[in-house]
């Protein structure tokens, strides 16, 4: 096998709570993440030496600063892999959007290298390697729906919910996750998600209660700095959708009762916002 092409799905946060801060500056979180059908395509090809990375978009680093390159270098170092590699990222997930696009790309590279070099590592080992690259990479190895704790690396898989359709709206700019967390005073957060209630609703397959319980404590920070995020939330709510910002933003998603309602709401959003996408849970 000389080349592998894999899908790298985006994720949304059904909840995001910050419950503490460590001495190293990292925050302790409790959040529920869900994979969706919006996905990048990642092609990894062996070559004799060196590393090259290409993409269909220009607003990502095409060098060793890209987390996908870091994923290869980590695998090559850990398992003494010889030769080189070519990575092509066909990006469909907006960049710096709160959808874990970079983390999902890195996870796809870890899985591709595992296949190309016949390492036969289980997903748990790949997830452990992923932790050293970024908090969401471990989750992106398995995907699906999971409760994430610690700094995001302690994962508890949850039962699959019935398929749900949604509209994702991105205002056309990126947001720095680091800056949002730095601006958050978690001790002053007024409204936290009821994570236990949310998890129980997921176990019952009860989307209505899940939607009612969706809370992201980072919204206060991001909306204050970028009022457009609040405007998108209101527009999706006015269209009859249950809306929430994903991750540190700025992407906001709205869950619809049916696929048809998601498509209809998406059409309403297209006149005002740069990127409007319809997707479903996977």
XYZ file of N, CA and C in Angstrom:
846
model
N 0.843 -1.188 0.000
C 0.000 0.000 0.000
C 0.884 1.245 0.000
N 0.696 2.102 -1.016
C 1.527 3.287 -1.147
C 0.772 4.578 -0.857
N -0.552 4.548 -0.881
C -1.338 5.763 -0.675
C -2.656 5.423 0.009
N -3.096 6.313 0.891
C -4.354 6.138 1.617
C -5.116 7.458 1.598
N -6.420 7.381 1.364
C -7.265 8.572 1.421
C -8.372 8.335 2.440
N -8.494 9.242 3.387
C -9.463 9.092 4.468
C -10.288 10.362 4.629
N -11.521 10.197 5.109
C -12.343 11.339 5.484
C -11.957 11.795 6.888
N -11.963 13.099 7.091
C -11.666 13.680 8.398
C -12.871 14.520 8.820
N -13.816 13.917 9.539
C -15.068 14.621 9.866
C -14.883 15.770 10.846
N -15.711 16.786 10.696
C -15.787 17.863 11.671
C -16.552 17.385 12.901
N -16.463 18.187 13.979
C -17.260 17.906 15.177
C -17.996 19.167 15.594
N -19.093 18.959 16.306
C -19.757 20.066 16.984
C -19.774 19.766 18.480
N -19.898 20.797 19.269
C -20.066 20.631 20.717
C -21.546 20.719 21.056
N -22.087 19.662 21.633
C -23.447 19.726 22.158
C -23.447 20.411 23.523
N -22.292 20.457 24.153
C -22.106 21.240 25.375
C -20.624 21.507 25.541
N -20.311 22.556 26.302
C -18.915 22.831 26.645
C -18.916 23.577 27.979
N -18.350 22.930 28.990
C -18.261 23.524 30.310
C -16.799 23.580 30.733
N -16.406 24.662 31.376
C -15.065 24.815 31.942
C -15.212 24.776 33.456
N -14.527 23.830 34.091
C -14.747 23.611 35.523
C -13.509 23.902 36.374
N -12.418 24.316 35.751
C -11.220 24.628 36.518
C -10.067 24.991 35.607
N -8.972 25.386 36.214
C -7.766 25.735 35.458
C -6.544 25.155 36.152
N -5.644 24.581 35.367
C -4.439 23.966 35.895
C -3.313 24.987 36.017
N -2.283 24.608 36.762
C -1.147 25.509 36.961
C -0.447 25.840 35.647
N -0.524 24.921 34.669
C 0.131 25.165 33.379
C -0.715 26.032 32.446
N -1.869 26.475 32.928
C -2.711 27.358 32.125
C -3.836 26.657 31.389
N -3.734 25.337 31.223
C -4.794 24.592 30.548
C -6.046 24.544 31.422
N -7.201 24.511 30.767
C -8.468 24.462 31.487
C -9.012 23.036 31.545
N -9.617 22.702 32.666
C -10.350 21.440 32.787
C -11.760 21.645 32.247
N -12.187 20.721 31.413
C -13.479 20.867 30.742
C -14.346 19.624 30.934
N -15.622 19.800 30.736
C -16.565 18.687 30.550
C -17.402 19.079 29.350
N -17.322 18.301 28.294
C -18.045 18.666 27.073
C -18.473 17.422 26.317
N -19.553 17.567 25.584
C -20.041 16.481 24.742
C -19.809 16.866 23.288
N -19.119 15.997 22.564
C -18.791 16.258 21.165
C -19.464 15.224 20.263
N -19.828 15.665 19.061
C -20.551 14.838 18.097
C -19.957 15.026 16.707
N -19.623 13.927 16.025
C -19.131 14.007 14.646
C -20.276 14.329 13.690
N -19.931 15.045 12.619
C -20.936 15.375 11.605
C -20.409 15.036 10.212
N -21.321 15.104 9.245
C -20.989 14.649 7.886
C -20.059 15.602 7.142
N -19.982 16.857 7.538
C -19.009 17.780 6.943
C -17.613 17.237 7.210
N -16.815 17.065 6.168
C -15.512 16.419 6.352
C -14.513 16.886 5.308
N -13.236 16.951 5.725
C -12.125 17.119 4.788
C -11.747 15.745 4.236
N -11.064 15.753 3.087
C -10.453 14.527 2.568
C -8.940 14.641 2.729
N -8.355 13.618 3.315
C -6.914 13.627 3.584
C -6.270 12.466 2.837
N -5.356 12.799 1.927
C -4.633 11.767 1.170
C -3.175 11.763 1.622
N -2.697 10.600 2.012
C -1.318 10.437 2.480
C -0.627 9.420 1.576
N 0.516 9.818 1.020
C 1.235 8.981 0.062
C 2.696 8.859 0.483
N 3.214 7.638 0.439
C 4.634 7.429 0.732
C 5.503 8.033 -0.371
N 6.681 8.538 0.004
C 7.687 8.915 -0.977
C 9.062 8.643 -0.398
N 10.099 8.768 -1.219
C 11.436 8.328 -0.809
C 11.992 9.122 0.374
N 11.815 10.439 0.332
C 12.369 11.244 1.412
C 11.643 12.582 1.501
N 11.802 13.230 2.648
C 11.218 14.554 2.844
C 9.712 14.509 3.075
N 9.161 15.675 3.331
C 7.720 15.791 3.527
C 7.199 16.992 2.763
N 6.109 16.808 2.063
C 5.429 17.912 1.387
C 3.962 17.872 1.773
N 3.377 19.054 1.851
C 1.957 19.153 2.174
C 1.318 20.162 1.237
N 0.185 19.797 0.667
C -0.546 20.657 -0.259
C -2.002 20.721 0.182
N -2.707 21.722 -0.345
C -4.115 21.874 -0.002
C -4.828 22.668 -1.078
N -6.140 22.571 -1.076
C -6.950 23.353 -2.012
C -7.234 24.754 -1.478
N -6.806 25.044 -0.240
C -7.020 26.377 0.331
C -5.667 27.004 0.691
N -5.677 28.330 0.787
C -4.418 29.050 1.015
C -4.275 29.574 2.443
N -5.327 29.442 3.254
C -5.294 30.076 4.580
C -4.911 29.110 5.690
N -4.100 28.107 5.364
C -3.534 27.217 6.382
C -2.029 27.109 6.145
N -1.234 26.842 7.178
C 0.216 26.706 6.978
C 0.540 25.416 6.230
N 1.285 25.537 5.154
C 1.690 24.350 4.388
C 3.165 24.064 4.693
N 3.421 23.855 5.985
C 4.778 23.598 6.471
C 4.684 22.850 7.793
N 5.785 22.824 8.539
C 5.827 22.029 9.764
C 4.937 22.602 10.877
N 4.383 23.791 10.660
C 3.447 24.349 11.641
C 2.053 23.742 11.523
N 1.814 23.001 10.447
C 0.514 22.343 10.289
C 0.466 21.098 11.174
N -0.615 20.933 11.907
C -0.719 19.816 12.848
C -0.698 18.464 12.135
N -1.083 18.428 10.860
C -1.010 17.179 10.095
C 0.443 16.761 9.882
N 1.317 17.733 9.641
C 2.751 17.446 9.507
C 3.311 16.981 10.850
N 2.901 17.637 11.916
C 3.342 17.227 13.253
C 2.928 15.792 13.562
N 1.746 15.390 13.063
C 1.282 14.014 13.278
C 2.223 13.014 12.612
N 2.633 13.322 11.371
C 3.581 12.441 10.678
C 4.913 12.392 11.412
N 5.429 13.546 11.796
C 6.739 13.587 12.462
C 6.720 12.816 13.772
N 5.616 12.887 14.487
C 5.494 12.146 15.752
C 5.508 10.646 15.498
N 4.769 10.209 14.485
C 4.742 8.775 14.157
C 6.109 8.307 13.666
N 6.745 9.118 12.795
C 8.059 8.742 12.254
C 9.093 8.621 13.367
N 9.024 9.530 14.339
C 9.965 9.504 15.462
C 9.691 8.314 16.381
N 8.420 8.136 16.739
C 8.072 7.081 17.706
C 8.355 5.675 17.180
N 8.188 5.488 15.857
C 8.293 4.132 15.299
C 9.452 3.995 14.302
N 10.356 4.986 14.315
C 11.577 4.929 13.504
C 11.256 4.628 12.035
N 10.325 5.380 11.482
C 9.900 5.163 10.096
C 10.870 5.862 9.148
N 11.269 5.158 8.108
C 12.174 5.744 7.118
C 11.363 6.246 5.932
N 12.014 7.030 5.075
C 11.336 7.546 3.894
C 10.623 8.846 4.187
N 9.799 9.260 3.248
C 9.090 10.522 3.376
C 7.610 10.349 3.135
N 6.932 11.472 3.039
C 5.479 11.413 2.921
C 4.958 12.659 2.214
N 3.861 12.469 1.494
C 3.140 13.570 0.849
C 1.738 13.602 1.442
N 1.337 14.763 1.944
C -0.002 14.933 2.514
C -0.764 15.940 1.666
N -1.975 15.574 1.254
C -2.850 16.549 0.579
C -4.127 16.684 1.384
N -4.450 17.936 1.740
C -5.659 18.230 2.509
C -6.677 18.907 1.591
N -7.752 18.211 1.304
C -8.858 18.799 0.544
C -9.849 19.328 1.578
N -9.723 20.640 1.841
C -10.442 21.245 2.955
C -11.878 21.620 2.569
N -12.815 21.170 3.392
C -14.209 21.611 3.303
C -14.661 22.228 4.631
N -13.943 21.870 5.702
C -14.249 22.414 7.032
C -13.604 23.803 7.141
N -14.369 24.826 7.493
C -13.767 26.156 7.672
C -12.628 26.120 8.697
N -11.652 27.014 8.501
C -10.450 27.045 9.346
C -10.687 27.907 10.579
N -10.132 27.489 11.728
C -10.290 28.191 13.007
C -11.768 28.480 13.263
N -12.570 27.437 13.145
C -14.021 27.609 13.153
C -14.712 26.974 14.352
N -13.943 26.301 15.238
C -14.560 25.596 16.354
C -15.098 24.233 15.977
N -14.633 23.706 14.824
C -15.142 22.431 14.302
C -14.079 21.334 14.279
N -12.912 21.606 14.860
C -11.820 20.625 14.976
C -11.286 20.155 13.632
N -11.289 21.044 12.642
C -10.783 20.656 11.322
C -9.328 20.229 11.354
N -8.469 21.019 12.006
C -7.049 20.666 12.092
C -6.828 19.392 12.875
N -7.520 19.242 13.995
C -7.385 18.032 14.811
C -7.829 16.802 14.043
N -8.910 16.944 13.271
C -9.399 15.816 12.485
C -8.418 15.442 11.377
N -7.779 16.448 10.772
C -6.730 16.182 9.776
C -5.581 15.406 10.392
N -5.145 15.822 11.585
C -4.055 15.129 12.271
C -4.436 13.691 12.592
N -5.669 13.489 13.056
C -6.134 12.129 13.361
C -6.119 11.263 12.108
N -6.532 11.850 10.979
C -6.531 11.097 9.725
C -5.122 10.706 9.308
N -4.151 11.602 9.522
C -2.754 11.273 9.190
C -2.250 10.147 10.088
N -2.558 10.203 11.376
C -2.150 9.117 12.279
C -2.714 7.780 11.794
N -3.980 7.766 11.420
C -4.610 6.520 10.956
C -4.018 6.067 9.620
N -3.732 7.028 8.739
C -3.166 6.678 7.432
C -1.770 6.084 7.572
N -0.935 6.695 8.407
C 0.423 6.170 8.616
C 0.360 4.781 9.252
N -0.568 4.593 10.146
C -0.767 3.274 10.767
C -1.050 2.212 9.706
N -1.849 2.587 8.695
C -2.172 1.653 7.610
C -1.001 1.492 6.632
N -0.398 2.610 6.218
C 0.667 2.570 5.211
C 1.876 1.777 5.680
N 2.178 1.873 6.956
C 3.360 1.194 7.492
C 3.004 -0.082 8.252
N 1.743 -0.501 8.129
C 1.284 -1.766 8.714
C 1.689 -1.884 10.184
N 1.480 -0.786 10.932
C 1.869 -0.773 12.347
C 0.870 -1.543 13.227
N -0.364 -1.635 12.760
C -1.427 -2.393 13.449
C -1.674 -1.899 14.869
N -1.573 -0.601 15.042
C -1.846 -0.017 16.355
C -3.354 0.089 16.561
N -3.860 -0.269 17.739
C -5.283 -0.082 18.012
C -5.609 1.394 18.151
N -6.888 1.722 18.027
C -7.319 3.121 18.105
C -6.899 3.757 19.424
N -6.890 2.975 20.504
C -6.517 3.530 21.810
C -5.080 4.030 21.807
N -4.189 3.330 21.110
C -2.791 3.775 21.019
C -2.667 5.043 20.182
N -3.423 5.074 19.069
C -3.399 6.271 18.227
C -3.946 7.474 18.989
N -4.982 7.250 19.787
C -5.556 8.339 20.580
C -4.548 8.860 21.599
N -3.779 7.958 22.177
C -2.755 8.355 23.150
C -1.692 9.213 22.476
N -1.307 8.820 21.256
C -0.342 9.625 20.495
C -0.955 10.975 20.153
N -2.232 10.963 19.806
C -2.929 12.187 19.434
C -2.975 13.213 20.545
N -3.005 12.752 21.798
C -3.057 13.666 22.942
C -1.880 14.634 22.958
N -0.734 14.164 22.481
C 0.460 15.016 22.490
C 0.387 16.107 21.421
N -0.535 15.958 20.477
C -0.663 16.915 19.375
C -1.704 17.991 19.654
N -2.781 17.623 20.328
C -3.858 18.573 20.601
C -4.989 17.899 21.335
N -5.733 18.689 22.101
C -6.751 18.129 22.993
C -7.855 17.389 22.244
N -8.189 17.817 21.012
C -9.299 17.186 20.283
C -8.861 16.016 19.404
N -7.550 15.817 19.243
C -7.079 14.796 18.302
C -7.481 13.398 18.764
N -7.372 13.147 20.062
C -7.751 11.828 20.585
C -9.209 11.524 20.266
N -10.078 12.516 20.475
C -11.497 12.319 20.140
C -11.685 12.033 18.656
N -10.958 12.752 17.812
C -11.144 12.610 16.363
C -10.697 11.248 15.838
N -9.897 10.517 16.588
C -9.522 9.155 16.168
C -10.758 8.275 16.086
N -11.607 8.338 17.083
C -12.800 7.486 17.140
C -14.041 8.193 16.596
N -14.178 9.493 16.906
C -15.352 10.232 16.462
C -16.611 9.762 17.166
N -17.752 9.916 16.495
C -19.021 9.542 17.096
C -19.451 10.578 18.107
N -20.016 10.116 19.211
C -20.445 11.020 20.271
C -19.784 10.582 21.569
N -19.223 11.543 22.296
C -18.460 11.201 23.494
C -18.461 12.354 24.485
N -18.362 11.991 25.750
C -18.115 12.954 26.820
C -16.608 13.092 26.969
N -16.114 14.318 26.913
C -14.679 14.578 27.049
C -14.430 15.344 28.336
N -13.459 14.869 29.127
C -13.128 15.514 30.392
C -11.620 15.737 30.465
N -11.139 16.217 31.622
C -9.734 16.606 31.718
C -9.519 17.840 30.864
N -8.505 17.831 29.996
C -8.345 18.918 29.017
C -8.968 18.518 27.681
N -9.748 17.447 27.718
C -10.418 16.949 26.527
C -9.957 15.571 26.129
N -8.967 15.042 26.876
C -8.356 13.767 26.483
C -8.991 12.547 27.160
N -9.778 12.772 28.215
C -10.432 11.646 28.906
C -11.807 11.458 28.276
N -11.942 10.390 27.516
C -13.123 10.213 26.671
C -13.996 9.064 27.143
N -15.298 9.313 27.202
C -16.282 8.276 27.487
C -17.254 8.211 26.318
N -17.183 7.153 25.479
C -18.124 7.045 24.358
C -19.563 6.975 24.869
N -20.477 7.576 24.124
C -21.887 7.585 24.471
C -22.691 6.911 23.360
N -23.915 6.434 23.687
C -24.729 5.762 22.664
C -25.055 6.704 21.498
N -25.071 6.157 20.303
C -25.366 6.944 19.109
C -26.797 7.463 19.142
N -26.934 8.747 18.915
C -28.262 9.355 18.829
C -28.872 9.107 17.459
N -30.205 9.180 17.338
C -30.807 9.148 16.005
C -30.231 10.276 15.147
N -30.147 10.049 13.840
C -29.585 11.055 12.937
C -30.335 12.379 13.076
N -29.570 13.462 13.141
C -30.154 14.801 13.202
C -29.509 15.672 12.138
N -30.320 16.579 11.565
C -29.836 17.491 10.531
C -29.649 18.881 11.112
N -28.707 19.606 10.559
C -28.383 20.923 11.119
C -27.870 21.860 10.033
N -27.921 23.135 10.368
C -27.318 24.187 9.553
C -26.110 24.714 10.303
N -24.977 24.834 9.617
C -23.782 25.436 10.205
C -23.532 26.770 9.519
N -23.356 27.816 10.322
C -23.133 29.150 9.772
C -21.820 29.701 10.310
N -20.954 30.099 9.393
C -19.652 30.667 9.760
C -19.575 32.068 9.165
N -19.212 33.070 9.989
C -19.226 34.456 9.502
C -18.072 34.822 8.584
N -17.116 33.920 8.406
C -16.052 34.190 7.436
C -14.747 34.646 8.036
N -14.593 34.498 9.357
C -13.314 34.799 9.988
C -13.007 33.713 11.011
N -11.730 33.593 11.375
C -11.321 32.591 12.342
C -11.250 33.169 13.745
N -11.282 32.277 14.726
C -11.169 32.669 16.125
C -10.075 31.816 16.765
N -9.206 32.450 17.544
C -8.141 31.737 18.244
C -8.693 31.088 19.503
N -8.644 29.763 19.555
C -9.102 29.043 20.745
C -8.328 29.492 21.978
N -7.022 29.645 21.827
C -6.176 30.057 22.948
C -6.628 31.400 23.512
N -6.905 32.362 22.635
C -7.305 33.691 23.092
C -8.652 33.658 23.808
N -9.577 32.839 23.327
C -10.893 32.752 23.962
C -10.761 32.184 25.371
N -9.998 31.104 25.506
C -9.809 30.517 26.837
C -9.088 31.479 27.775
N -8.119 32.212 27.253
C -7.388 33.175 28.083
C -8.298 34.287 28.587
N -9.299 34.647 27.793
C -10.210 35.733 28.166
C -11.329 35.262 29.095
N -11.482 33.951 29.224
C -12.565 33.402 30.045
C -12.198 33.432 31.529
N -13.082 33.979 32.355
C -12.975 33.831 33.811
C -14.024 32.793 34.208
N -13.590 31.547 34.292
C -14.563 30.463 34.483
C -15.308 30.579 35.806
N -14.706 31.259 36.771
C -15.355 31.407 38.078
C -16.537 32.376 38.024
N -16.613 33.175 36.969
C -17.708 34.139 36.840
C -18.770 33.683 35.840
N -18.647 32.471 35.317
C -19.649 31.967 34.368
C -20.985 31.821 35.088
N -22.018 32.397 34.502
C -23.321 32.422 35.169
C -24.184 31.209 34.846
N -23.972 30.616 33.678
C -24.861 29.532 33.241
C -24.032 28.358 32.733
N -24.011 27.298 33.504
C -23.274 26.090 33.120
C -24.234 25.044 32.558
N -23.761 24.186 31.655
C -24.613 23.083 31.194
C -24.834 22.061 32.301
N -25.991 21.430 32.277
C -26.266 20.298 33.169
C -25.796 19.045 32.429
N -24.511 18.752 32.584
C -23.903 17.680 31.789
C -24.535 16.329 32.084
N -24.861 16.070 33.338
C -25.473 14.773 33.686
C -26.826 14.607 33.006
N -27.620 15.658 33.028
C -28.933 15.613 32.359
C -28.758 15.392 30.864
N -27.778 16.063 30.289
C -27.515 15.923 28.855
C -27.111 14.489 28.516
N -26.212 13.922 29.302
C -25.758 12.548 29.056
C -26.924 11.566 29.178
N -27.783 11.755 30.167
C -28.938 10.861 30.329
C -29.891 10.975 29.142
N -30.076 12.191 28.639
C -30.935 12.377 27.461
C -30.348 11.680 26.240
N -29.028 11.726 26.108
C -28.370 11.036 24.996
C -28.583 9.534 25.111
N -28.443 9.012 26.310
C -28.632 7.570 26.523
C -30.056 7.134 26.201
N -31.011 8.065 26.339
C -32.416 7.752 26.020
C -32.747 8.034 24.553
N -31.781 8.607 23.824
C -32.034 8.963 22.425
C -33.001 10.118 22.282
N -33.034 11.007 23.294
C -34.018 12.091 23.371
C -33.405 13.396 22.873
N -33.530 13.652 21.551
C -32.916 14.830 20.953
C -33.523 16.117 21.491
N -34.830 16.089 21.792
C -35.487 17.314 22.262
C -34.849 17.798 23.562
N -34.641 16.884 24.500
C -34.010 17.270 25.758
C -32.550 17.646 25.540
N -31.863 16.921 24.653
C -30.477 17.277 24.318
C -30.417 18.727 23.834
N -31.304 19.069 22.914
C -31.320 20.426 22.364
C -31.610 21.464 23.452
N -32.518 21.146 24.363
C -32.850 22.066 25.457
C -31.679 22.282 26.403
N -30.800 21.274 26.509
C -29.703 21.314 27.480
C -28.387 21.827 26.884
N -28.383 22.215 25.615
C -27.129 22.633 24.975
C -26.665 23.993 25.526
N -25.479 23.992 26.127
C -24.884 25.224 26.658
C -23.382 25.195 26.369
N -22.849 26.342 25.966
C -21.409 26.492 25.728
C -20.939 27.730 26.492
N -20.146 27.523 27.543
C -19.755 28.656 28.393
C -18.798 29.618 27.686
N -18.210 29.206 26.568
C -17.304 30.096 25.839
C -18.057 31.129 24.999
N -19.361 30.921 24.813
C -20.136 31.857 23.997
C -20.039 33.285 24.515
N -20.084 33.447 25.841
C -20.054 34.799 26.407
C -18.816 35.560 25.945
N -17.678 34.881 25.942
C -16.421 35.521 25.549
C -16.424 35.852 24.062
N -16.765 34.855 23.248
C -16.682 35.035 21.795
C -17.718 36.034 21.293
N -18.938 35.966 21.841
C -19.993 36.885 21.392
C -19.643 38.327 21.750
N -19.012 38.530 22.913
C -18.627 39.891 23.301
C -17.599 40.457 22.334
N -16.666 39.608 21.905
C -15.620 40.074 20.988
C -16.101 40.125 19.542
N -16.980 39.187 19.185
C -17.478 39.092 17.806
C -19.011 39.059 17.836
N -19.664 40.222 17.832
C -21.128 40.269 17.930
C -21.852 39.498 16.823
N -21.163 39.278 15.690
C -21.798 38.528 14.600
C -22.223 37.134 15.051
N -21.469 36.559 15.992
C -21.803 35.215 16.480
C -23.168 35.232 17.160
N -23.422 36.263 17.957
C -24.724 36.409 18.589
C -25.826 36.628 17.567
N -25.518 37.377 16.520
C -26.502 37.618 15.459
C -26.865 36.323 14.741
N -25.864 35.476 14.515
C -26.130 34.187 13.861
C -27.002 33.312 14.757
N -26.674 33.262 16.043
C -27.481 32.475 16.982
C -28.940 32.905 16.937
N -29.161 34.218 16.965
C -30.528 34.736 16.939
C -31.224 34.388 15.627
N -30.510 34.513 14.515
C -31.109 34.205 13.210
C -31.532 32.736 13.122
N -30.685 31.845 13.640
C -31.022 30.417 13.628
C -32.195 30.133 14.567
N -32.200 30.770 15.721
C -33.313 30.591 16.655
C -34.613 31.120 16.056
N -34.534 32.276 15.396
C -35.718 32.850 14.747
C -36.261 31.952 13.643
N -35.359 31.129 13.064
C -35.771 30.186 12.014
C -36.337 28.888 12.607
N -36.411 28.837 13.950
C -37.015 27.675 14.612
C -36.038 26.562 14.928
N -34.728 26.869 14.914
C -33.710 25.857 15.191
C -33.140 26.046 16.597
N -32.661 24.952 17.183
C -31.957 25.003 18.463
C -30.492 25.303 18.149
N -29.992 26.459 18.586
C -28.670 26.883 18.123
C -27.654 26.944 19.254
N -26.392 26.726 18.888
C -25.281 26.786 19.835
C -23.997 27.052 19.059
N -23.087 27.798 19.667
C -21.755 27.966 19.104
C -20.954 26.701 19.352
N -20.183 26.282 18.375
C -19.346 25.090 18.533
C -17.938 25.480 18.959
N -17.414 24.788 19.969
C -16.061 25.058 20.440
C -15.900 26.494 20.870
N -14.788 27.115 20.469
C -14.547 28.522 20.784
C -15.105 29.441 19.703
N -15.825 28.851 18.738
C -16.435 29.627 17.666
C -15.467 29.861 16.517
N -15.918 30.652 15.532
C -17.171 31.393 15.511
C -18.347 30.659 14.884
N -18.164 29.398 14.451
C -19.261 28.689 13.802
C -20.391 28.419 14.788
N -21.608 28.674 14.339
C -22.806 28.364 15.110
C -23.608 27.343 14.322
N -24.139 26.349 15.024
C -24.999 25.369 14.343
C -26.412 25.463 14.905
N -27.359 25.109 14.063
C -28.752 25.056 14.482
C -29.323 23.694 14.125
N -29.859 22.999 15.111
C -30.428 21.668 14.882
C -31.890 21.806 14.475
N -32.239 21.159 13.376
C -33.598 21.232 12.839
C -34.362 19.946 13.138
N -35.673 20.034 13.081
C -36.511 18.858 13.345
C -36.456 17.868 12.190
N -36.221 18.374 10.971
C -36.163 17.505 9.791
C -35.081 18.016 8.833
N -34.702 17.166 7.884
C -33.747 17.553 6.847
C -34.293 18.729 6.032
N -35.588 18.661 5.736
C -36.209 19.707 4.907
C -36.148 21.065 5.610
N -36.386 21.069 6.933
C -36.320 22.332 7.680
C -34.890 22.864 7.736
N -33.918 21.956 7.801
C -32.518 22.389 7.798
C -32.174 23.052 6.466
N -32.600 22.444 5.370
C -32.323 23.009 4.042
C -33.014 24.357 3.879
N -34.262 24.438 4.334
C -35.019 25.685 4.237
C -34.355 26.799 5.046
N -33.940 26.478 6.267
C -33.279 27.473 7.115
C -31.942 27.889 6.524
N -31.216 26.918 5.957
C -29.934 27.221 5.333
C -30.066 28.223 4.203
N -31.111 28.085 3.413
C -31.339 29.012 2.304
C -31.579 30.429 2.817
N -32.253 30.536 3.968
C -32.516 31.852 4.552
C -31.231 32.523 5.010
N -30.260 31.724 5.443
C -29.014 32.265 5.985
C -28.022 32.687 4.897
N -28.166 32.125 3.699
C -27.139 32.300 2.669
C -26.966 33.734 2.197
N -28.016 34.536 2.287
C -27.930 35.916 1.808
C -27.056 36.786 2.711
N -26.961 36.400 3.989
C -26.304 37.271 4.955
C -24.915 36.808 5.376
N -24.679 35.481 5.369
C -23.440 34.972 5.958
C -22.568 34.286 4.920
N -21.264 34.354 5.129
C -20.296 33.886 4.135
C -20.393 32.391 3.865
N -20.418 31.579 4.921
C -20.423 30.123 4.748
C -21.624 29.527 5.469
N -22.488 28.890 4.700
C -23.666 28.209 5.251
C -23.678 26.785 4.725
N -23.675 25.827 5.629
C -23.584 24.413 5.244
C -24.677 23.613 5.950
N -25.217 22.640 5.258
C -26.189 21.723 5.852
C -25.485 20.383 6.037
N -25.604 19.818 7.221
C -24.932 18.545 7.519
C -25.809 17.715 8.454
N -25.366 16.498 8.724
C -26.079 15.638 9.668
C -25.080 14.937 10.564
N -25.577 14.383 11.653
C -24.712 13.654 12.588
C -24.279 12.330 11.976
N -23.094 11.876 12.368
C -22.586 10.562 11.883
C -22.000 9.794 13.046
